Amino acid sequence: MAENKHKLLEVKGLTMDFGGLRAVDSVTLEVYEGDIAALIGPNGAGKTTFFNCITGIYNPSKGDILLHPKGLKTRRLNGLKPNKVTEMGLARTFQNIRLFPDMTVLENVMIGRHCRTNSGIFKAIIRSKSVRDEEQQIVESSYHLLEKVGLADFANEFSKNLPYGAQRRLEIARAMATDPFLLLLDEPAAGMNPQETSDLEQLICKISAEEQIAILLIEHDMKLVMNISDPIYVMEYGKKIAEGSPEEIKDNPKVVEAYLGEETE
Amino acid sequence: MLKNFKQSILVSLWFVFLTFPLLAVRVNTMDQVVVWRWMNMLWVAIGAFVLSYLWRYMLARQQVRKQVADEGGETRSKTQLLLEDMSFRYKAMGVILLAALVFPLVFDTYQSTIMISALIYVVLGLGLNITVGLAGLLDLGFVAFFGVGAYTYALLNHHFDLGFWITLPIGGILGCLFGVILGFPILRLRGDYLAIVTLGFGMIFKVVMENWDALSFGPSGIANIDKPSFFGMDLSLADSTIYIYYIMIAMVIFTILVTTRLRNSRIGRAWIAMREDEIACVAMGIDIARTKLSAYALGAFWAGMVGVLFASKTTFINPASFTFMESAIILSIVVLGGMGSILGVILGAFLLILLPEYMRAFSEYRMLAFGAAMVLMMIFRPQGIISNLRQTYKYKGSKEKINNG
Ligand SMILES: Nc1ncnc2c1ncn2[C@@H]1O[C@H](COP(=O)(O)OP(=O)(O)OP(=O)(O)O)[C@@H](O)[C@H]1O
Ligand SMILES: [Mg+2]
């Protein structure tokens, strides 16, 4: 990790308790500008819970979540509502796809633009020129994002009618519509076939390179993780058990044990 | 098809067998003879057959549609495609508007009065459609806002002699205010709890109005409320009904216009997204508290406004007009019409209000028919009369027309 890179996200000793269950146990993690970082670990390790803490869905029991937007002052995310976190420039996708099924593909992305636009109720009723311009701009930029993830042809379909892989890509487009500088992807390749996975791999690299969006992804597909991410963080039973480059992780005995242990069970 | 036919015959035979002792055999104890009523059996057989066949046919059709949907095929029916076509819509709207305008000139006062009450429910339905249909927030006490509007006019008129036109916006704004008052405590509630609290809110309104004599004159209500004035002229009953009818038409048009614009705006999309998935919605940067409050407030606005008109139309109000039954009917209008669909809600209001009016002969069976219709609706068309209208947008390089659902 080069020290001259700007640190975007800094999580220190994050702990999350559900009653007696410690789902996340003092995890420390950093994401730097330009990174495609990965968070891996066996089922139930606490990865999704970790995401939920960062994005404000859960309020962590202990620890600090610090966001360092470039050129702005540092913000502590603990206890912020999810919409505030998104406004700060940190967007996410969900492991169990959470689209708006009865809205069209384009409208799903347009929802992402909500927090970057501001016409209110009265303006909507009067529908002045500025509101119409803003609407058109929302449509255009959303359509542009659909082109980017390869869903432009489906713009006017209901999102529930999309195939699984396309729904995952739509979630990414929707998250990108909120203009994030850091994107959290929760198992973006889950349920995808090898072809779709390799398309996704390219898409993630493209987002990282072209949009200057740093990425932190949870993924079980080791090939994808090893191909594109650096650094990799490994969790097991809520604890971080390893971090490092793909090579370091591959040879780490603890990681091998965590994964092999899981397989033999 | 043949299978359906066979099964239906079986069902019909089975019904004949079951009802045989009751409907066919009658023992006349006076003359000591047994009367065989074979005709009854024939009716039972035919009735059971037809119903069973229809039932099966509808189920099969639904199945086919589901299959097509799973295969990603076109599931929208011809009607839906037609409704998504803008030029057809404008033509249809023109025809309907014309019919609405000549209605009171062609029909008598009685018909106009019925139509006014249907139009009142259209506005109420469109208001609740914002809260329930678009934002997905259950509200079982919606009639309270209607009551707030009605009492606003009744009281302001009684004490301060304020006129209809000044009070109209005041009623709407007070409705809004009460929407926010209801909205605040229930921001965090969901599902059953939301149902109970909103139900309670509706009840509280009625109970307060019944018992706070100093404010509301209690159960005896307020009488002699002024009808809307027409440039200071006194109108005959017939003329004033026509006048109110036209006010109501204007109000409906205004409501449709504004709710359509709201629905197709940034706020409207946020409402729908919140209905579809609240967690995803908040994760996309939408402030749920604000969105919920705005949905309650803007839904209540219409109820408050049309409440003013209701008071001026009946010239007498008391708490008995604002029972839970009213809330239930308005909610049924929204559910029956199709959650979130403006056209559907309008159709739903006319169906639910006009049918019972014109079928007075069957009024004893009204609730029975109401219940049966709801059950059938939930089985065969749970999404309501009109649903699934897509909203398409014009973007660079696309030739598609802007189309408002
Ligand atoms: N809201 C909750 N209440 C109680 N326990 C929870 C809650 N959410 C998660 N847990 C528990 O926390 C642990 C971690 O779950 P989490 O979903 O974070 O795992 P994960 O690493 O994402 O697993 P997977 O790879 O299967 O998605 C699990 O034991 C789970 O049962
Ligand atoms: Mg998970």
PDB file of N, CA, C and O in Angstrom, chain A residues 127-194:
ATOM      1  N   ARG A 127     -44.026  22.806 -12.158  1.00  0.00           N
ATOM      2  CA  ARG A 127     -43.272  22.250 -13.273  1.00  0.00           C
ATOM      3  C   ARG A 127     -42.684  23.340 -14.169  1.00  0.00           C
ATOM      4  O   ARG A 127     -42.943  23.410 -15.381  1.00  0.00           O
ATOM      5  N   SER A 128     -41.900  24.180 -13.548  1.00  0.00           N
ATOM      6  CA  SER A 128     -41.290  25.279 -14.294  1.00  0.00           C
ATOM      7  C   SER A 128     -40.172  24.735 -15.178  1.00  0.00           C
ATOM      8  O   SER A 128     -39.853  23.557 -15.136  1.00  0.00           O
ATOM      9  N   LYS A 129     -39.597  25.658 -15.942  1.00  0.00           N
ATOM     10  CA  LYS A 129     -38.544  25.251 -16.874  1.00  0.00           C
ATOM     11  C   LYS A 129     -37.384  24.583 -16.136  1.00  0.00           C
ATOM     12  O   LYS A 129     -36.863  23.558 -16.571  1.00  0.00           O
ATOM     13  N   SER A 130     -37.019  25.160 -14.994  1.00  0.00           N
ATOM     14  CA  SER A 130     -35.851  24.629 -14.289  1.00  0.00           C
ATOM     15  C   SER A 130     -36.114  23.195 -13.822  1.00  0.00           C
ATOM     16  O   SER A 130     -35.223  22.350 -13.842  1.00  0.00           O
ATOM     17  N   VAL A 131     -37.364  22.925 -13.432  1.00  0.00           N
ATOM     18  CA  VAL A 131     -37.686  21.568 -12.991  1.00  0.00           C
ATOM     19  C   VAL A 131     -37.645  20.605 -14.164  1.00  0.00           C
ATOM     20  O   VAL A 131     -37.094  19.500 -14.069  1.00  0.00           O
ATOM     21  N   ARG A 132     -38.205  21.044 -15.292  1.00  0.00           N
ATOM     22  CA  ARG A 132     -38.195  20.165 -16.464  1.00  0.00           C
ATOM     23  C   ARG A 132     -36.769  19.893 -16.920  1.00  0.00           C
ATOM     24  O   ARG A 132     -36.427  18.780 -17.294  1.00  0.00           O
ATOM     25  N   ASP A 133     -35.941  20.931 -16.846  1.00  0.00           N
ATOM     26  CA  ASP A 133     -34.540  20.733 -17.211  1.00  0.00           C
ATOM     27  C   ASP A 133     -33.881  19.732 -16.281  1.00  0.00           C
ATOM     28  O   ASP A 133     -33.145  18.848 -16.717  1.00  0.00           O
ATOM     29  N   GLU A 134     -34.155  19.886 -14.994  1.00  0.00           N
ATOM     30  CA  GLU A 134     -33.549  18.975 -14.026  1.00  0.00           C
ATOM     31  C   GLU A 134     -34.008  17.541 -14.294  1.00  0.00           C
ATOM     32  O   GLU A 134     -33.201  16.613 -14.307  1.00  0.00           O
ATOM     33  N   GLU A 135     -35.322  17.381 -14.551  1.00  0.00           N
ATOM     34  CA  GLU A 135     -35.857  16.051 -14.850  1.00  0.00           C
ATOM     35  C   GLU A 135     -35.133  15.444 -16.051  1.00  0.00           C
ATOM     36  O   GLU A 135     -34.716  14.285 -16.028  1.00  0.00           O
ATOM     37  N   GLN A 136     -35.011  16.262 -17.100  1.00  0.00           N
ATOM     38  CA  GLN A 136     -34.385  15.757 -18.316  1.00  0.00           C
ATOM     39  C   GLN A 136     -32.944  15.354 -18.046  1.00  0.00           C
ATOM     40  O   GLN A 136     -32.465  14.339 -18.538  1.00  0.00           O
ATOM     41  N   GLN A 137     -32.306  16.142 -17.205  1.00  0.00           N
ATOM     42  CA  GLN A 137     -30.913  15.864 -16.878  1.00  0.00           C
ATOM     43  C   GLN A 137     -30.819  14.556 -16.083  1.00  0.00           C
ATOM     44  O   GLN A 137     -29.902  13.759 -16.288  1.00  0.00           O
ATOM     45  N   ILE A 138     -31.792  14.321 -15.207  1.00  0.00           N
ATOM     46  CA  ILE A 138     -31.830  13.059 -14.449  1.00  0.00           C
ATOM     47  C   ILE A 138     -31.980  11.893 -15.418  1.00  0.00           C
ATOM     48  O   ILE A 138     -31.274  10.887 -15.335  1.00  0.00           O
ATOM     49  N   VAL A 139     -32.903  12.055 -16.381  1.00  0.00           N
ATOM     50  CA  VAL A 139     -33.141  10.985 -17.346  1.00  0.00           C
ATOM     51  C   VAL A 139     -31.874  10.698 -18.144  1.00  0.00           C
ATOM     52  O   VAL A 139     -31.453   9.551 -18.289  1.00  0.00           O
ATOM     53  N   GLU A 140     -31.253  11.783 -18.638  1.00  0.00           N
ATOM     54  CA  GLU A 140     -30.072  11.591 -19.483  1.00  0.00           C
ATOM     55  C   GLU A 140     -28.939  10.909 -18.722  1.00  0.00           C
ATOM     56  O   GLU A 140     -28.343   9.951 -19.206  1.00  0.00           O
ATOM     57  N   SER A 141     -28.675  11.407 -17.526  1.00  0.00           N
ATOM     58  CA  SER A 141     -27.526  10.841 -16.816  1.00  0.00           C
ATOM     59  C   SER A 141     -27.822   9.401 -16.404  1.00  0.00           C
ATOM     60  O   SER A 141     -26.927   8.553 -16.408  1.00  0.00           O
ATOM     61  N   SER A 142     -29.085   9.112 -16.089  1.00  0.00           N
ATOM     62  CA  SER A 142     -29.425   7.739 -15.722  1.00  0.00           C
ATOM     63  C   SER A 142     -29.288   6.819 -16.928  1.00  0.00           C
ATOM     64  O   SER A 142     -28.776   5.698 -16.820  1.00  0.00           O
ATOM     65  N   TYR A 143     -29.753   7.320 -18.073  1.00  0.00           N
ATOM     66  CA  TYR A 143     -29.647   6.510 -19.281  1.00  0.00           C
ATOM     67  C   TYR A 143     -28.184   6.248 -19.620  1.00  0.00           C
ATOM     68  O   TYR A 143     -27.801   5.141 -20.009  1.00  0.00           O
ATOM     69  N   HIS A 144     -27.387   7.271 -19.412  1.00  0.00           N
ATOM     70  CA  HIS A 144     -25.955   7.148 -19.672  1.00  0.00           C
ATOM     71  C   HIS A 144     -25.346   6.038 -18.811  1.00  0.00           C
ATOM     72  O   HIS A 144     -24.549   5.227 -19.288  1.00  0.00           O
ATOM     73  N   LEU A 145     -25.763   6.000 -17.553  1.00  0.00           N
ATOM     74  CA  LEU A 145     -25.260   4.956 -16.655  1.00  0.00           C
ATOM     75  C   LEU A 145     -25.714   3.572 -17.113  1.00  0.00           C
ATOM     76  O   LEU A 145     -24.961   2.598 -17.037  1.00  0.00           O
ATOM     77  N   LEU A 146     -26.954   3.498 -17.609  1.00  0.00           N
ATOM     78  CA  LEU A 146     -27.448   2.211 -18.110  1.00  0.00           C
ATOM     79  C   LEU A 146     -26.602   1.743 -19.289  1.00  0.00           C
ATOM     80  O   LEU A 146     -26.293   0.564 -19.422  1.00  0.00           O
ATOM     81  N   GLU A 147     -26.244   2.700 -20.146  1.00  0.00           N
ATOM     82  CA  GLU A 147     -25.366   2.338 -21.265  1.00  0.00           C
ATOM     83  C   GLU A 147     -24.060   1.770 -20.749  1.00  0.00           C
ATOM     84  O   GLU A 147     -23.541   0.792 -21.252  1.00  0.00           O
ATOM     85  N   LYS A 148     -23.558   2.389 -19.698  1.00  0.00           N
ATOM     86  CA  LYS A 148     -22.285   1.980 -19.153  1.00  0.00           C
ATOM     87  C   LYS A 148     -22.310   0.541 -18.649  1.00  0.00           C
ATOM     88  O   LYS A 148     -21.354  -0.216 -18.823  1.00  0.00           O
ATOM     89  N   VAL A 149     -23.402   0.154 -17.988  1.00  0.00           N
ATOM     90  CA  VAL A 149     -23.463  -1.211 -17.458  1.00  0.00           C
ATOM     91  C   VAL A 149     -24.118  -2.161 -18.463  1.00  0.00           C
ATOM     92  O   VAL A 149     -24.364  -3.320 -18.158  1.00  0.00           O
ATOM     93  N   GLY A 150     -24.431  -1.653 -19.664  1.00  0.00           N
ATOM     94  CA  GLY A 150     -24.953  -2.521 -20.710  1.00  0.00           C
ATOM     95  C   GLY A 150     -26.416  -2.885 -20.562  1.00  0.00           C
ATOM     96  O   GLY A 150     -26.830  -3.976 -20.929  1.00  0.00           O
ATOM     97  N   LEU A 151     -27.215  -1.968 -20.002  1.00  0.00           N
ATOM     98  CA  LEU A 151     -28.637  -2.279 -19.836  1.00  0.00           C
ATOM     99  C   LEU A 151     -29.527  -1.288 -20.579  1.00  0.00           C
ATOM    100  O   LEU A 151     -30.735  -1.265 -20.382  1.00  0.00           O
ATOM    101  N   ALA A 152     -28.921  -0.498 -21.467  1.00  0.00           N
ATOM    102  CA  ALA A 152     -29.687   0.557 -22.118  1.00  0.00           C
ATOM    103  C   ALA A 152     -30.899   0.008 -22.871  1.00  0.00           C
ATOM    104  O   ALA A 152     -31.950   0.630 -22.907  1.00  0.00           O
ATOM    105  N   ASP A 153     -30.760  -1.198 -23.424  1.00  0.00           N
ATOM    106  CA  ASP A 153     -31.873  -1.760 -24.196  1.00  0.00           C
ATOM    107  C   ASP A 153     -33.074  -2.092 -23.325  1.00  0.00           C
ATOM    108  O   ASP A 153     -34.189  -2.230 -23.818  1.00  0.00           O
ATOM    109  N   PHE A 154     -32.839  -2.247 -22.054  1.00  0.00           N
ATOM    110  CA  PHE A 154     -33.934  -2.630 -21.158  1.00  0.00           C
ATOM    111  C   PHE A 154     -34.512  -1.437 -20.418  1.00  0.00           C
ATOM    112  O   PHE A 154     -35.312  -1.605 -19.495  1.00  0.00           O
ATOM    113  N   ALA A 155     -34.104  -0.216 -20.805  1.00  0.00           N
ATOM    114  CA  ALA A 155     -34.436   0.965 -20.002  1.00  0.00           C
ATOM    115  C   ALA A 155     -35.895   1.020 -19.568  1.00  0.00           C
ATOM    116  O   ALA A 155     -36.198   1.389 -18.445  1.00  0.00           O
ATOM    117  N   ASN A 156     -36.812   0.627 -20.465  1.00  0.00           N
ATOM    118  CA  ASN A 156     -38.225   0.781 -20.130  1.00  0.00           C
ATOM    119  C   ASN A 156     -38.901  -0.502 -19.670  1.00  0.00           C
ATOM    120  O   ASN A 156     -40.125  -0.579 -19.601  1.00  0.00           O
ATOM    121  N   GLU A 157     -38.101  -1.513 -19.365  1.00  0.00           N
ATOM    122  CA  GLU A 157     -38.683  -2.742 -18.797  1.00  0.00           C
ATOM    123  C   GLU A 157     -38.891  -2.565 -17.302  1.00  0.00           C
ATOM    124  O   GLU A 157     -38.187  -1.785 -16.658  1.00  0.00           O
ATOM    125  N   PHE A 158     -39.824  -3.328 -16.745  1.00  0.00           N
ATOM    126  CA  PHE A 158     -39.892  -3.376 -15.290  1.00  0.00           C
ATOM    127  C   PHE A 158     -38.655  -4.108 -14.783  1.00  0.00           C
ATOM    128  O   PHE A 158     -38.249  -5.122 -15.365  1.00  0.00           O
ATOM    129  N   SER A 159     -38.091  -3.624 -13.702  1.00  0.00           N
ATOM    130  CA  SER A 159     -36.825  -4.229 -13.260  1.00  0.00           C
ATOM    131  C   SER A 159     -37.037  -5.663 -12.799  1.00  0.00           C
ATOM    132  O   SER A 159     -36.134  -6.480 -12.858  1.00  0.00           O
ATOM    133  N   LYS A 160     -38.260  -6.001 -12.367  1.00  0.00           N
ATOM    134  CA  LYS A 160     -38.501  -7.374 -11.917  1.00  0.00           C
ATOM    135  C   LYS A 160     -38.432  -8.364 -13.078  1.00  0.00           C
ATOM    136  O   LYS A 160     -38.263  -9.564 -12.859  1.00  0.00           O
ATOM    137  N   ASN A 161     -38.565  -7.866 -14.315  1.00  0.00           N
ATOM    138  CA  ASN A 161     -38.527  -8.769 -15.467  1.00  0.00           C
ATOM    139  C   ASN A 161     -37.120  -9.030 -15.980  1.00  0.00           C
ATOM    140  O   ASN A 161     -36.935  -9.777 -16.932  1.00  0.00           O
ATOM    141  N   LEU A 162     -36.120  -8.404 -15.371  1.00  0.00           N
ATOM    142  CA  LEU A 162     -34.753  -8.594 -15.834  1.00  0.00           C
ATOM    143  C   LEU A 162     -34.204  -9.930 -15.365  1.00  0.00           C
ATOM    144  O   LEU A 162     -34.564 -10.414 -14.301  1.00  0.00           O
ATOM    145  N   PRO A 163     -33.309 -10.528 -16.168  1.00  0.00           N
ATOM    146  CA  PRO A 163     -32.623 -11.724 -15.665  1.00  0.00           C
ATOM    147  C   PRO A 163     -31.726 -11.351 -14.486  1.00  0.00           C
ATOM    148  O   PRO A 163     -31.365 -10.187 -14.295  1.00  0.00           O
ATOM    149  N   TYR A 164     -31.386 -12.376 -13.723  1.00  0.00           N
ATOM    150  CA  TYR A 164     -30.663 -12.199 -12.480  1.00  0.00           C
ATOM    151  C   TYR A 164     -29.380 -11.370 -12.616  1.00  0.00           C
ATOM    152  O   TYR A 164     -29.175 -10.382 -11.902  1.00  0.00           O
ATOM    153  N   GLY A 165     -28.556 -11.752 -13.558  1.00  0.00           N
ATOM    154  CA  GLY A 165     -27.277 -11.054 -13.733  1.00  0.00           C
ATOM    155  C   GLY A 165     -27.488  -9.589 -14.046  1.00  0.00           C
ATOM    156  O   GLY A 165     -26.777  -8.714 -13.531  1.00  0.00           O
ATOM    157  N   ALA A 166     -28.500  -9.315 -14.864  1.00  0.00           N
ATOM    158  CA  ALA A 166     -28.790  -7.938 -15.236  1.00  0.00           C
ATOM    159  C   ALA A 166     -29.275  -7.148 -14.020  1.00  0.00           C
ATOM    160  O   ALA A 166     -28.964  -5.963 -13.875  1.00  0.00           O
ATOM    161  N   GLN A 167     -30.017  -7.811 -13.141  1.00  0.00           N
ATOM    162  CA  GLN A 167     -30.481  -7.120 -11.935  1.00  0.00           C
ATOM    163  C   GLN A 167     -29.299  -6.681 -11.078  1.00  0.00           C
ATOM    164  O   GLN A 167     -29.297  -5.595 -10.518  1.00  0.00           O
ATOM    165  N   ARG A 168     -28.291  -7.541 -11.007  1.00  0.00           N
ATOM    166  CA  ARG A 168     -27.107  -7.174 -10.211  1.00  0.00           C
ATOM    167  C   ARG A 168     -26.416  -5.959 -10.827  1.00  0.00           C
ATOM    168  O   ARG A 168     -25.984  -5.058 -10.117  1.00  0.00           O
ATOM    169  N   ARG A 169     -26.321  -5.954 -12.160  1.00  0.00           N
ATOM    170  CA  ARG A 169     -25.679  -4.807 -12.810  1.00  0.00           C
ATOM    171  C   ARG A 169     -26.515  -3.544 -12.630  1.00  0.00           C
ATOM    172  O   ARG A 169     -25.991  -2.449 -12.477  1.00  0.00           O
ATOM    173  N   LEU A 170     -27.847  -3.722 -12.622  1.00  0.00           N
ATOM    174  CA  LEU A 170     -28.712  -2.558 -12.416  1.00  0.00           C
ATOM    175  C   LEU A 170     -28.489  -1.983 -11.021  1.00  0.00           C
ATOM    176  O   LEU A 170     -28.463  -0.760 -10.835  1.00  0.00           O
ATOM    177  N   GLU A 171     -28.298  -2.853 -10.046  1.00  0.00           N
ATOM    178  CA  GLU A 171     -28.024  -2.347  -8.696  1.00  0.00           C
ATOM    179  C   GLU A 171     -26.749  -1.512  -8.682  1.00  0.00           C
ATOM    180  O   GLU A 171     -26.680  -0.490  -8.007  1.00  0.00           O
ATOM    181  N   ILE A 172     -25.762  -1.954  -9.444  1.00  0.00           N
ATOM    182  CA  ILE A 172     -24.516  -1.187  -9.505  1.00  0.00           C
ATOM    183  C   ILE A 172     -24.770   0.179 -10.142  1.00  0.00           C
ATOM    184  O   ILE A 172     -24.331   1.214  -9.631  1.00  0.00           O
ATOM    185  N   ALA A 173     -25.529   0.175 -11.249  1.00  0.00           N
ATOM    186  CA  ALA A 173     -25.827   1.441 -11.926  1.00  0.00           C
ATOM    187  C   ALA A 173     -26.582   2.378 -10.989  1.00  0.00           C
ATOM    188  O   ALA A 173     -26.301   3.578 -10.925  1.00  0.00           O
ATOM    189  N   ARG A 174     -27.528   1.833 -10.242  1.00  0.00           N
ATOM    190  CA  ARG A 174     -28.330   2.653  -9.339  1.00  0.00           C
ATOM    191  C   ARG A 174     -27.449   3.267  -8.260  1.00  0.00           C
ATOM    192  O   ARG A 174     -27.589   4.435  -7.909  1.00  0.00           O
ATOM    193  N   ALA A 175     -26.519   2.455  -7.739  1.00  0.00           N
ATOM    194  CA  ALA A 175     -25.624   2.977  -6.712  1.00  0.00           C
ATOM    195  C   ALA A 175     -24.719   4.058  -7.294  1.00  0.00           C
ATOM    196  O   ALA A 175     -24.459   5.081  -6.666  1.00  0.00           O
ATOM    197  N   MET A 176     -24.267   3.850  -8.535  1.00  0.00           N
ATOM    198  CA  MET A 176     -23.380   4.838  -9.151  1.00  0.00           C
ATOM    199  C   MET A 176     -24.095   6.152  -9.418  1.00  0.00           C
ATOM    200  O   MET A 176     -23.462   7.208  -9.468  1.00  0.00           O
ATOM    201  N   ALA A 177     -25.422   6.082  -9.575  1.00  0.00           N
ATOM    202  CA  ALA A 177     -26.182   7.298  -9.839  1.00  0.00           C
ATOM    203  C   ALA A 177     -26.131   8.269  -8.664  1.00  0.00           C
ATOM    204  O   ALA A 177     -26.429   9.441  -8.815  1.00  0.00           O
ATOM    205  N   THR A 178     -25.755   7.799  -7.492  1.00  0.00           N
ATOM    206  CA  THR A 178     -25.671   8.710  -6.348  1.00  0.00           C
ATOM    207  C   THR A 178     -24.322   9.427  -6.296  1.00  0.00           C
ATOM    208  O   THR A 178     -24.012  10.066  -5.301  1.00  0.00           O
ATOM    209  N   ASP A 179     -23.531   9.320  -7.369  1.00  0.00           N
ATOM    210  CA  ASP A 179     -22.219   9.979  -7.439  1.00  0.00           C
ATOM    211  C   ASP A 179     -21.313   9.632  -6.266  1.00  0.00           C
ATOM    212  O   ASP A 179     -20.830  10.517  -5.566  1.00  0.00           O
ATOM    213  N   PRO A 180     -21.065   8.369  -6.016  1.00  0.00           N
ATOM    214  CA  PRO A 180     -20.210   8.021  -4.884  1.00  0.00           C
ATOM    215  C   PRO A 180     -18.743   8.147  -5.247  1.00  0.00           C
ATOM    216  O   PRO A 180     -18.394   8.179  -6.420  1.00  0.00           O
ATOM    217  N   PHE A 181     -17.894   8.262  -4.229  1.00  0.00           N
ATOM    218  CA  PHE A 181     -16.465   8.090  -4.510  1.00  0.00           C
ATOM    219  C   PHE A 181     -15.987   6.744  -3.967  1.00  0.00           C
ATOM    220  O   PHE A 181     -14.869   6.324  -4.198  1.00  0.00           O
ATOM    221  N   LEU A 182     -16.886   6.080  -3.224  1.00  0.00           N
ATOM    222  CA  LEU A 182     -16.568   4.741  -2.742  1.00  0.00           C
ATOM    223  C   LEU A 182     -17.820   3.881  -2.897  1.00  0.00           C
ATOM    224  O   LEU A 182     -18.915   4.276  -2.511  1.00  0.00           O
ATOM    225  N   LEU A 183     -17.625   2.716  -3.511  1.00  0.00           N
ATOM    226  CA  LEU A 183     -18.762   1.858  -3.809  1.00  0.00           C
ATOM    227  C   LEU A 183     -18.570   0.528  -3.089  1.00  0.00           C
ATOM    228  O   LEU A 183     -17.523  -0.108  -3.206  1.00  0.00           O
ATOM    229  N   LEU A 184     -19.565   0.133  -2.306  1.00  0.00           N
ATOM    230  CA  LEU A 184     -19.505  -1.149  -1.618  1.00  0.00           C
ATOM    231  C   LEU A 184     -20.387  -2.150  -2.354  1.00  0.00           C
ATOM    232  O   LEU A 184     -21.578  -1.919  -2.515  1.00  0.00           O
ATOM    233  N   LEU A 185     -19.804  -3.248  -2.816  1.00  0.00           N
ATOM    234  CA  LEU A 185     -20.577  -4.244  -3.555  1.00  0.00           C
ATOM    235  C   LEU A 185     -20.664  -5.516  -2.718  1.00  0.00           C
ATOM    236  O   LEU A 185     -19.643  -6.105  -2.360  1.00  0.00           O
ATOM    237  N   ASP A 186     -21.887  -5.946  -2.415  1.00  0.00           N
ATOM    238  CA  ASP A 186     -22.059  -7.153  -1.603  1.00  0.00           C
ATOM    239  C   ASP A 186     -22.355  -8.339  -2.517  1.00  0.00           C
ATOM    240  O   ASP A 186     -23.457  -8.463  -3.032  1.00  0.00           O
ATOM    241  N   GLU A 187     -21.377  -9.179  -2.728  1.00  0.00           N
ATOM    242  CA  GLU A 187     -21.473 -10.362  -3.585  1.00  0.00           C
ATOM    243  C   GLU A 187     -22.085 -10.047  -4.948  1.00  0.00           C
ATOM    244  O   GLU A 187     -23.136 -10.572  -5.307  1.00  0.00           O
ATOM    245  N   PRO A 188     -21.408  -9.183  -5.717  1.00  0.00           N
ATOM    246  CA  PRO A 188     -21.977  -8.794  -7.014  1.00  0.00           C
ATOM    247  C   PRO A 188     -22.061  -9.953  -8.002  1.00  0.00           C
ATOM    248  O   PRO A 188     -22.883  -9.925  -8.906  1.00  0.00           O
ATOM    249  N   ALA A 189     -21.241 -10.988  -7.832  1.00  0.00           N
ATOM    250  CA  ALA A 189     -21.229 -12.077  -8.814  1.00  0.00           C
ATOM    251  C   ALA A 189     -22.101 -13.254  -8.389  1.00  0.00           C
ATOM    252  O   ALA A 189     -22.196 -14.239  -9.119  1.00  0.00           O
ATOM    253  N   ALA A 190     -22.738 -13.162  -7.232  1.00  0.00           N
ATOM    254  CA  ALA A 190     -23.542 -14.292  -6.757  1.00  0.00           C
ATOM    255  C   ALA A 190     -24.623 -14.640  -7.774  1.00  0.00           C
ATOM    256  O   ALA A 190     -25.339 -13.767  -8.248  1.00  0.00           O
ATOM    257  N   GLY A 191     -24.692 -15.907  -8.136  1.00  0.00           N
ATOM    258  CA  GLY A 191     -25.733 -16.368  -9.051  1.00  0.00           C
ATOM    259  C   GLY A 191     -25.431 -16.107 -10.514  1.00  0.00           C
ATOM    260  O   GLY A 191     -26.272 -16.328 -11.373  1.00  0.00           O
ATOM    261  N   MET A 192     -24.245 -15.592 -10.812  1.00  0.00           N
ATOM    262  CA  MET A 192     -23.923 -15.318 -12.208  1.00  0.00           C
ATOM    263  C   MET A 192     -23.197 -16.511 -12.818  1.00  0.00           C
ATOM    264  O   MET A 192     -22.466 -17.227 -12.131  1.00  0.00           O
ATOM    265  N   ASN A 193     -23.347 -16.707 -14.131  1.00  0.00           N
ATOM    266  CA  ASN A 193     -22.590 -17.752 -14.810  1.00  0.00           C
ATOM    267  C   ASN A 193     -21.194 -17.218 -15.149  1.00  0.00           C
ATOM    268  O   ASN A 193     -20.941 -16.019 -15.016  1.00  0.00           O
ATOM    269  N   PRO A 194     -20.266 -18.080 -15.557  1.00  0.00           N
ATOM    270  CA  PRO A 194     -18.880 -17.634 -15.769  1.00  0.00           C
ATOM    271  C   PRO A 194     -18.769 -16.468 -16.745  1.00  0.00           C
ATOM    272  O   PRO A 194     -17.980 -15.544 -16.522  1.00  0.00           O
TER     273      PRO A 194
END
